[in-house]
Amino acid sequence: MSAPLLTPAVEHPASLLALFIASSKDIQASQHQLLILLITAVVTSLSVFRYFKTPGSLFTQYLPFTRYSITSIAANESTSSALDLVFTGTSNLSDQHTYTSLPTSDTIKIKSLFIYPIKSCRGIELNSTSFTRTGLQHDRQFVFALGPAPYSFITQRTHPKMALITTSISGDQLTISWPGNYGRFNHRTTFSVPLDAAAYKHAEKAEVKVWRDMPTSYICPVLKGKLDALASFLGVKGPEELVLFRVAEEREVFRCAPKKEQLGWQPKVGFQDSYPVSIMNLASVRHVSEQLAGEGVLRGEGDKDKDKDAGIKDGEIEVQRFRPNVVFEGPGAFEEDCWKEISLGGPDEARWNVSCRTTRCKLPNTNQETGEKHPVQPDRLLRSYRCVDEGAKGTACLGMMCVPLVEGRIKVGDEIRVGKRGEHFFLRT
């Protein structure tokens, strides 16, 4: 476990000066990093005086909003800061485009782990995590929805800028952050809510529509001004109001999931689309990238600037576009298509039911770094050769959906053993 990471929840640029002071005391940063941060902090702090009539108002109206959070979930956890001057490890997926080939191996290992505390917002990369029968700890326990009642959930499918909403966890708080409106200073607006369900015991509840389900959920206590600002950022129009919900009651999973008659209990999820955990073979994504490069990216469609913003360079498609929980390496492309049960988690191996293939919508067309949506790719390519499930005709499949059969813990580097193989037939209802 690494030392705690300092994650500034910066609501105003002046807080960078305080960040420099805290950084020099609390973390080991290079002299070069601290010098850059100091210069940025001073310049930024001076620039904000034009927003106030007197210097005194800067301290009474501005600095009280500065705050910090210490994040120590895992060594490689993704965090956010005002100027992307963060002290984090290197992503376990940093080499996903740098090697020329991915040799097949009899050994299958976990390459990377992700959780997405808020459905359809940016994920947090981890080195290790606990899991229960309902999925990885803290995964998709919150969702944004539009009202008034009946509330309906939103995702990147209709609001691609949700990819730019970051989350961080500090103790029992979940901090939400998104790009603000301070130009080159990359100001970010933030707010925090309680992380655990116990804190919502007396909170107001409401039903929120998640596909065909209407689970009763907790309404998170967030200042209306914050939600209005976020709604404006996302492009929400008209009288609709943005609300953040937390899981109160879980939704039962049927379709391809194992039945209560088999397990003694019916699988459940929070705000996941359908199943508790999604897994992805790195070689399969590499194959998609290679095919896309061979296709000439867009076959001349769209404009080059849009292609650049959408992040499709030389056919490279990032694993993150598919928003998996577990990324693994070792087997050849699409070997996972026939998995039915796997064991993972080191010495105390836990069994996961591999319930079905993951059917793909157009969400992966959105670049998870820029929030820009490509008009056709990779959806068009996937539908041209990955409609492989007879139960999901006309729908592309990539990755697999799983149900943990017990609780446990997994980490990067753990081996995955395939216990059962067989045919899959996707059930839509």
PDB file of N, CA and C in Angstrom, residues 10-87:
ATOM      1  N   VAL A  10     -10.362  21.337  -5.247  1.00  0.00           N
ATOM      2  CA  VAL A  10     -10.210  22.769  -5.418  1.00  0.00           C
ATOM      3  C   VAL A  10     -11.483  23.371  -5.983  1.00  0.00           C
ATOM      4  N   GLU A  11     -12.064  24.304  -5.236  1.00  0.00           N
ATOM      5  CA  GLU A  11     -13.249  24.986  -5.731  1.00  0.00           C
ATOM      6  C   GLU A  11     -12.879  26.334  -6.335  1.00  0.00           C
ATOM      7  N   HIS A  12     -11.695  26.864  -6.014  1.00  0.00           N
ATOM      8  CA  HIS A  12     -11.260  28.145  -6.539  1.00  0.00           C
ATOM      9  C   HIS A  12      -9.756  28.093  -6.762  1.00  0.00           C
ATOM     10  N   PRO A  13      -9.226  28.808  -7.765  1.00  0.00           N
ATOM     11  CA  PRO A  13      -7.813  28.720  -8.081  1.00  0.00           C
ATOM     12  C   PRO A  13      -6.890  29.107  -6.947  1.00  0.00           C
ATOM     13  N   ALA A  14      -7.294  29.999  -6.055  1.00  0.00           N
ATOM     14  CA  ALA A  14      -6.399  30.438  -4.986  1.00  0.00           C
ATOM     15  C   ALA A  14      -5.985  29.302  -4.079  1.00  0.00           C
ATOM     16  N   SER A  15      -6.757  28.250  -4.023  1.00  0.00           N
ATOM     17  CA  SER A  15      -6.426  27.139  -3.135  1.00  0.00           C
ATOM     18  C   SER A  15      -5.158  26.424  -3.558  1.00  0.00           C
ATOM     19  N   LEU A  16      -4.657  26.704  -4.753  1.00  0.00           N
ATOM     20  CA  LEU A  16      -3.408  26.080  -5.181  1.00  0.00           C
ATOM     21  C   LEU A  16      -2.244  26.494  -4.290  1.00  0.00           C
ATOM     22  N   LEU A  17      -2.291  27.715  -3.766  1.00  0.00           N
ATOM     23  CA  LEU A  17      -1.221  28.157  -2.885  1.00  0.00           C
ATOM     24  C   LEU A  17      -1.188  27.314  -1.625  1.00  0.00           C
ATOM     25  N   ALA A  18      -2.361  27.056  -1.060  1.00  0.00           N
ATOM     26  CA  ALA A  18      -2.424  26.188   0.109  1.00  0.00           C
ATOM     27  C   ALA A  18      -1.993  24.782  -0.243  1.00  0.00           C
ATOM     28  N   LEU A  19      -2.312  24.363  -1.449  1.00  0.00           N
ATOM     29  CA  LEU A  19      -1.897  23.030  -1.895  1.00  0.00           C
ATOM     30  C   LEU A  19      -0.385  22.917  -1.925  1.00  0.00           C
ATOM     31  N   PHE A  20       0.300  23.975  -2.380  1.00  0.00           N
ATOM     32  CA  PHE A  20       1.762  23.940  -2.405  1.00  0.00           C
ATOM     33  C   PHE A  20       2.323  23.754  -1.005  1.00  0.00           C
ATOM     34  N   ILE A  21       1.770  24.500  -0.047  1.00  0.00           N
ATOM     35  CA  ILE A  21       2.257  24.395   1.329  1.00  0.00           C
ATOM     36  C   ILE A  21       2.033  22.998   1.868  1.00  0.00           C
ATOM     37  N   ALA A  22       0.824  22.463   1.648  1.00  0.00           N
ATOM     38  CA  ALA A  22       0.523  21.118   2.130  1.00  0.00           C
ATOM     39  C   ALA A  22       1.390  20.082   1.442  1.00  0.00           C
ATOM     40  N   SER A  23       1.629  20.281   0.142  1.00  0.00           N
ATOM     41  CA  SER A  23       2.414  19.303  -0.609  1.00  0.00           C
ATOM     42  C   SER A  23       3.841  19.245  -0.103  1.00  0.00           C
ATOM     43  N   SER A  24       4.423  20.413   0.196  1.00  0.00           N
ATOM     44  CA  SER A  24       5.810  20.433   0.628  1.00  0.00           C
ATOM     45  C   SER A  24       5.990  19.782   1.986  1.00  0.00           C
ATOM     46  N   LYS A  25       4.916  19.733   2.784  1.00  0.00           N
ATOM     47  CA  LYS A  25       5.007  19.141   4.114  1.00  0.00           C
ATOM     48  C   LYS A  25       4.613  17.678   4.138  1.00  0.00           C
ATOM     49  N   ASP A  26       3.571  17.334   3.395  1.00  0.00           N
ATOM     50  CA  ASP A  26       2.935  16.034   3.568  1.00  0.00           C
ATOM     51  C   ASP A  26       3.357  14.972   2.578  1.00  0.00           C
ATOM     52  N   ILE A  27       3.929  15.349   1.454  1.00  0.00           N
ATOM     53  CA  ILE A  27       4.311  14.348   0.482  1.00  0.00           C
ATOM     54  C   ILE A  27       5.699  14.636  -0.032  1.00  0.00           C
ATOM     55  N   GLN A  28       6.320  13.608  -0.582  1.00  0.00           N
ATOM     56  CA  GLN A  28       7.645  13.750  -1.133  1.00  0.00           C
ATOM     57  C   GLN A  28       7.515  14.085  -2.608  1.00  0.00           C
ATOM     58  N   ALA A  29       7.722  15.325  -2.952  1.00  0.00           N
ATOM     59  CA  ALA A  29       7.636  15.750  -4.341  1.00  0.00           C
ATOM     60  C   ALA A  29       8.993  16.279  -4.769  1.00  0.00           C
ATOM     61  N   SER A  30       9.286  16.182  -6.045  1.00  0.00           N
ATOM     62  CA  SER A  30      10.560  16.667  -6.549  1.00  0.00           C
ATOM     63  C   SER A  30      10.589  18.187  -6.471  1.00  0.00           C
ATOM     64  N   GLN A  31      11.789  18.764  -6.421  1.00  0.00           N
ATOM     65  CA  GLN A  31      11.915  20.213  -6.388  1.00  0.00           C
ATOM     66  C   GLN A  31      11.303  20.830  -7.640  1.00  0.00           C
ATOM     67  N   HIS A  32      11.439  20.137  -8.751  1.00  0.00           N
ATOM     68  CA  HIS A  32      10.867  20.636 -10.005  1.00  0.00           C
ATOM     69  C   HIS A  32       9.344  20.715  -9.917  1.00  0.00           C
ATOM     70  N   GLN A  33       8.717  19.664  -9.366  1.00  0.00           N
ATOM     71  CA  GLN A  33       7.263  19.650  -9.236  1.00  0.00           C
ATOM     72  C   GLN A  33       6.785  20.771  -8.320  1.00  0.00           C
ATOM     73  N   LEU A  34       7.479  20.936  -7.182  1.00  0.00           N
ATOM     74  CA  LEU A  34       7.065  21.951  -6.222  1.00  0.00           C
ATOM     75  C   LEU A  34       7.248  23.356  -6.784  1.00  0.00           C
ATOM     76  N   LEU A  35       8.315  23.553  -7.571  1.00  0.00           N
ATOM     77  CA  LEU A  35       8.548  24.862  -8.165  1.00  0.00           C
ATOM     78  C   LEU A  35       7.434  25.210  -9.146  1.00  0.00           C
ATOM     79  N   ILE A  36       7.067  24.244  -9.983  1.00  0.00           N
ATOM     80  CA  ILE A  36       5.979  24.472 -10.942  1.00  0.00           C
ATOM     81  C   ILE A  36       4.684  24.786 -10.206  1.00  0.00           C
ATOM     82  N   LEU A  37       4.410  24.023  -9.149  1.00  0.00           N
ATOM     83  CA  LEU A  37       3.180  24.223  -8.398  1.00  0.00           C
ATOM     84  C   LEU A  37       3.162  25.576  -7.715  1.00  0.00           C
ATOM     85  N   LEU A  38       4.325  26.014  -7.163  1.00  0.00           N
ATOM     86  CA  LEU A  38       4.405  27.302  -6.489  1.00  0.00           C
ATOM     87  C   LEU A  38       4.145  28.440  -7.469  1.00  0.00           C
ATOM     88  N   ILE A  39       4.802  28.384  -8.637  1.00  0.00           N
ATOM     89  CA  ILE A  39       4.617  29.440  -9.631  1.00  0.00           C
ATOM     90  C   ILE A  39       3.159  29.507 -10.071  1.00  0.00           C
ATOM     91  N   THR A  40       2.593  28.339 -10.344  1.00  0.00           N
ATOM     92  CA  THR A  40       1.187  28.283 -10.766  1.00  0.00           C
ATOM     93  C   THR A  40       0.267  28.836  -9.691  1.00  0.00           C
ATOM     94  N   ALA A  41       0.554  28.484  -8.432  1.00  0.00           N
ATOM     95  CA  ALA A  41      -0.299  28.925  -7.333  1.00  0.00           C
ATOM     96  C   ALA A  41      -0.272  30.433  -7.176  1.00  0.00           C
ATOM     97  N   VAL A  42       0.931  31.018  -7.253  1.00  0.00           N
ATOM     98  CA  VAL A  42       1.065  32.462  -7.071  1.00  0.00           C
ATOM     99  C   VAL A  42       0.368  33.213  -8.200  1.00  0.00           C
ATOM    100  N   VAL A  43       0.642  32.794  -9.444  1.00  0.00           N
ATOM    101  CA  VAL A  43       0.033  33.468 -10.592  1.00  0.00           C
ATOM    102  C   VAL A  43      -1.484  33.348 -10.550  1.00  0.00           C
ATOM    103  N   THR A  44      -1.951  32.150 -10.236  1.00  0.00           N
ATOM    104  CA  THR A  44      -3.394  31.915 -10.200  1.00  0.00           C
ATOM    105  C   THR A  44      -4.055  32.721  -9.093  1.00  0.00           C
ATOM    106  N   SER A  45      -3.420  32.749  -7.916  1.00  0.00           N
ATOM    107  CA  SER A  45      -4.000  33.471  -6.785  1.00  0.00           C
ATOM    108  C   SER A  45      -4.101  34.959  -7.081  1.00  0.00           C
ATOM    109  N   LEU A  46      -3.045  35.517  -7.702  1.00  0.00           N
ATOM    110  CA  LEU A  46      -3.075  36.941  -8.027  1.00  0.00           C
ATOM    111  C   LEU A  46      -4.158  37.258  -9.049  1.00  0.00           C
ATOM    112  N   SER A  47      -4.390  36.312  -9.955  1.00  0.00           N
ATOM    113  CA  SER A  47      -5.354  36.561 -11.031  1.00  0.00           C
ATOM    114  C   SER A  47      -6.780  36.684 -10.533  1.00  0.00           C
ATOM    115  N   VAL A  48      -7.084  36.099  -9.385  1.00  0.00           N
ATOM    116  CA  VAL A  48      -8.475  36.110  -8.942  1.00  0.00           C
ATOM    117  C   VAL A  48      -8.866  37.395  -8.232  1.00  0.00           C
ATOM    118  N   PHE A  49      -7.870  38.293  -7.932  1.00  0.00           N
ATOM    119  CA  PHE A  49      -8.235  39.529  -7.243  1.00  0.00           C
ATOM    120  C   PHE A  49      -9.203  40.372  -8.065  1.00  0.00           C
ATOM    121  N   ARG A  50      -9.174  40.196  -9.390  1.00  0.00           N
ATOM    122  CA  ARG A  50     -10.058  41.008 -10.224  1.00  0.00           C
ATOM    123  C   ARG A  50     -11.526  40.656 -10.022  1.00  0.00           C
ATOM    124  N   TYR A  51     -11.790  39.514  -9.365  1.00  0.00           N
ATOM    125  CA  TYR A  51     -13.179  39.107  -9.130  1.00  0.00           C
ATOM    126  C   TYR A  51     -13.741  39.730  -7.849  1.00  0.00           C
ATOM    127  N   PHE A  52     -12.888  40.431  -7.067  1.00  0.00           N
ATOM    128  CA  PHE A  52     -13.326  40.947  -5.770  1.00  0.00           C
ATOM    129  C   PHE A  52     -13.047  42.441  -5.685  1.00  0.00           C
ATOM    130  N   LYS A  53     -13.924  43.155  -4.970  1.00  0.00           N
ATOM    131  CA  LYS A  53     -13.796  44.601  -4.854  1.00  0.00           C
ATOM    132  C   LYS A  53     -12.639  44.989  -3.951  1.00  0.00           C
ATOM    133  N   THR A  54     -12.392  44.203  -2.910  1.00  0.00           N
ATOM    134  CA  THR A  54     -11.327  44.505  -1.958  1.00  0.00           C
ATOM    135  C   THR A  54     -10.542  43.250  -1.667  1.00  0.00           C
ATOM    136  N   PRO A  55      -9.259  43.403  -1.254  1.00  0.00           N
ATOM    137  CA  PRO A  55      -8.487  42.217  -0.879  1.00  0.00           C
ATOM    138  C   PRO A  55      -9.139  41.448   0.250  1.00  0.00           C
ATOM    139  N   GLY A  56      -9.840  42.161   1.151  1.00  0.00           N
ATOM    140  CA  GLY A  56     -10.461  41.473   2.271  1.00  0.00           C
ATOM    141  C   GLY A  56     -11.530  40.499   1.841  1.00  0.00           C
ATOM    142  N   SER A  57     -12.241  40.853   0.770  1.00  0.00           N
ATOM    143  CA  SER A  57     -13.304  39.958   0.318  1.00  0.00           C
ATOM    144  C   SER A  57     -12.756  38.650  -0.205  1.00  0.00           C
ATOM    145  N   LEU A  58     -11.493  38.675  -0.627  1.00  0.00           N
ATOM    146  CA  LEU A  58     -10.877  37.427  -1.089  1.00  0.00           C
ATOM    147  C   LEU A  58     -10.835  36.409   0.033  1.00  0.00           C
ATOM    148  N   PHE A  59     -10.512  36.879   1.242  1.00  0.00           N
ATOM    149  CA  PHE A  59     -10.372  35.962   2.372  1.00  0.00           C
ATOM    150  C   PHE A  59     -11.708  35.607   2.993  1.00  0.00           C
ATOM    151  N   THR A  60     -12.690  36.502   2.909  1.00  0.00           N
ATOM    152  CA  THR A  60     -13.983  36.210   3.532  1.00  0.00           C
ATOM    153  C   THR A  60     -14.902  35.421   2.619  1.00  0.00           C
ATOM    154  N   GLN A  61     -14.742  35.596   1.291  1.00  0.00           N
ATOM    155  CA  GLN A  61     -15.657  34.946   0.358  1.00  0.00           C
ATOM    156  C   GLN A  61     -15.021  33.805  -0.408  1.00  0.00           C
ATOM    157  N   TYR A  62     -13.690  33.792  -0.462  1.00  0.00           N
ATOM    158  CA  TYR A  62     -13.024  32.905  -1.420  1.00  0.00           C
ATOM    159  C   TYR A  62     -12.315  31.741  -0.752  1.00  0.00           C
ATOM    160  N   LEU A  63     -11.376  32.061   0.140  1.00  0.00           N
ATOM    161  CA  LEU A  63     -10.572  31.002   0.741  1.00  0.00           C
ATOM    162  C   LEU A  63     -11.351  30.027   1.600  1.00  0.00           C
ATOM    163  N   PRO A  64     -12.456  30.414   2.267  1.00  0.00           N
ATOM    164  CA  PRO A  64     -13.170  29.420   3.084  1.00  0.00           C
ATOM    165  C   PRO A  64     -13.662  28.223   2.298  1.00  0.00           C
ATOM    166  N   PHE A  65     -13.736  28.322   0.981  1.00  0.00           N
ATOM    167  CA  PHE A  65     -14.246  27.205   0.194  1.00  0.00           C
ATOM    168  C   PHE A  65     -13.163  26.195  -0.154  1.00  0.00           C
ATOM    169  N   THR A  66     -11.905  26.502   0.203  1.00  0.00           N
ATOM    170  CA  THR A  66     -10.821  25.579  -0.111  1.00  0.00           C
ATOM    171  C   THR A  66     -10.841  24.402   0.851  1.00  0.00           C
ATOM    172  N   ARG A  67     -10.678  23.192   0.328  1.00  0.00           N
ATOM    173  CA  ARG A  67     -10.614  22.045   1.204  1.00  0.00           C
ATOM    174  C   ARG A  67      -9.811  20.944   0.532  1.00  0.00           C
ATOM    175  N   TYR A  68      -9.427  19.929   1.318  1.00  0.00           N
ATOM    176  CA  TYR A  68      -8.604  18.854   0.806  1.00  0.00           C
ATOM    177  C   TYR A  68      -9.166  17.519   1.238  1.00  0.00           C
ATOM    178  N   SER A  69      -8.753  16.482   0.548  1.00  0.00           N
ATOM    179  CA  SER A  69      -9.079  15.126   0.979  1.00  0.00           C
ATOM    180  C   SER A  69      -7.863  14.259   0.799  1.00  0.00           C
ATOM    181  N   ILE A  70      -7.645  13.337   1.732  1.00  0.00           N
ATOM    182  CA  ILE A  70      -6.549  12.393   1.624  1.00  0.00           C
ATOM    183  C   ILE A  70      -7.096  11.088   1.093  1.00  0.00           C
ATOM    184  N   THR A  71      -6.567  10.638  -0.015  1.00  0.00           N
ATOM    185  CA  THR A  71      -7.048   9.434  -0.674  1.00  0.00           C
ATOM    186  C   THR A  71      -5.983   8.367  -0.603  1.00  0.00           C
ATOM    187  N   SER A  72      -6.339   7.188  -0.105  1.00  0.00           N
ATOM    188  CA  SER A  72      -5.351   6.121   0.024  1.00  0.00           C
ATOM    189  C   SER A  72      -5.953   4.774  -0.306  1.00  0.00           C
ATOM    190  N   ILE A  73      -6.807   4.724  -1.345  1.00  0.00           N
ATOM    191  CA  ILE A  73      -7.468   3.468  -1.680  1.00  0.00           C
ATOM    192  C   ILE A  73      -6.476   2.465  -2.209  1.00  0.00           C
ATOM    193  N   ALA A  74      -5.602   2.883  -3.111  1.00  0.00           N
ATOM    194  CA  ALA A  74      -4.651   1.949  -3.691  1.00  0.00           C
ATOM    195  C   ALA A  74      -3.536   2.728  -4.349  1.00  0.00           C
ATOM    196  N   ALA A  75      -2.427   2.019  -4.636  1.00  0.00           N
ATOM    197  CA  ALA A  75      -1.240   2.667  -5.156  1.00  0.00           C
ATOM    198  C   ALA A  75      -1.495   3.376  -6.472  1.00  0.00           C
ATOM    199  N   ASN A  76      -2.303   2.805  -7.337  1.00  0.00           N
ATOM    200  CA  ASN A  76      -2.503   3.361  -8.665  1.00  0.00           C
ATOM    201  C   ASN A  76      -3.861   4.008  -8.825  1.00  0.00           C
ATOM    202  N   GLU A  77      -4.447   4.491  -7.743  1.00  0.00           N
ATOM    203  CA  GLU A  77      -5.772   5.075  -7.853  1.00  0.00           C
ATOM    204  C   GLU A  77      -5.725   6.361  -8.654  1.00  0.00           C
ATOM    205  N   SER A  78      -6.716   6.538  -9.527  1.00  0.00           N
ATOM    206  CA  SER A  78      -6.817   7.754 -10.313  1.00  0.00           C
ATOM    207  C   SER A  78      -7.386   8.856  -9.438  1.00  0.00           C
ATOM    208  N   THR A  79      -6.765  10.036  -9.449  1.00  0.00           N
ATOM    209  CA  THR A  79      -7.264  11.170  -8.688  1.00  0.00           C
ATOM    210  C   THR A  79      -7.298  12.375  -9.606  1.00  0.00           C
ATOM    211  N   SER A  80      -7.903  13.464  -9.120  1.00  0.00           N
ATOM    212  CA  SER A  80      -8.003  14.661  -9.936  1.00  0.00           C
ATOM    213  C   SER A  80      -7.423  15.837  -9.190  1.00  0.00           C
ATOM    214  N   SER A  81      -6.955  16.840  -9.932  1.00  0.00           N
ATOM    215  CA  SER A  81      -6.473  18.059  -9.312  1.00  0.00           C
ATOM    216  C   SER A  81      -6.712  19.216 -10.251  1.00  0.00           C
ATOM    217  N   ALA A  82      -6.495  20.438  -9.727  1.00  0.00           N
ATOM    218  CA  ALA A  82      -6.835  21.612 -10.501  1.00  0.00           C
ATOM    219  C   ALA A  82      -6.035  21.712 -11.788  1.00  0.00           C
ATOM    220  N   LEU A  83      -4.774  21.355 -11.761  1.00  0.00           N
ATOM    221  CA  LEU A  83      -3.940  21.482 -12.949  1.00  0.00           C
ATOM    222  C   LEU A  83      -3.314  20.155 -13.333  1.00  0.00           C
ATOM    223  N   ASP A  84      -3.948  19.075 -12.968  1.00  0.00           N
ATOM    224  CA  ASP A  84      -3.436  17.736 -13.251  1.00  0.00           C
ATOM    225  C   ASP A  84      -2.040  17.540 -12.688  1.00  0.00           C
ATOM    226  N   LEU A  85      -1.673  18.336 -11.674  1.00  0.00           N
ATOM    227  CA  LEU A  85      -0.398  18.147 -10.988  1.00  0.00           C
ATOM    228  C   LEU A  85      -0.649  17.221  -9.813  1.00  0.00           C
ATOM    229  N   VAL A  86      -0.693  15.930 -10.083  1.00  0.00           N
ATOM    230  CA  VAL A  86      -1.025  14.960  -9.057  1.00  0.00           C
ATOM    231  C   VAL A  86       0.137  14.022  -8.870  1.00  0.00           C
ATOM    232  N   PHE A  87       0.203  13.397  -7.714  1.00  0.00           N
ATOM    233  CA  PHE A  87       1.278  12.493  -7.374  1.00  0.00           C
ATOM    234  C   PHE A  87       0.700  11.096  -7.247  1.00  0.00           C
TER     235      PHE A  87
END
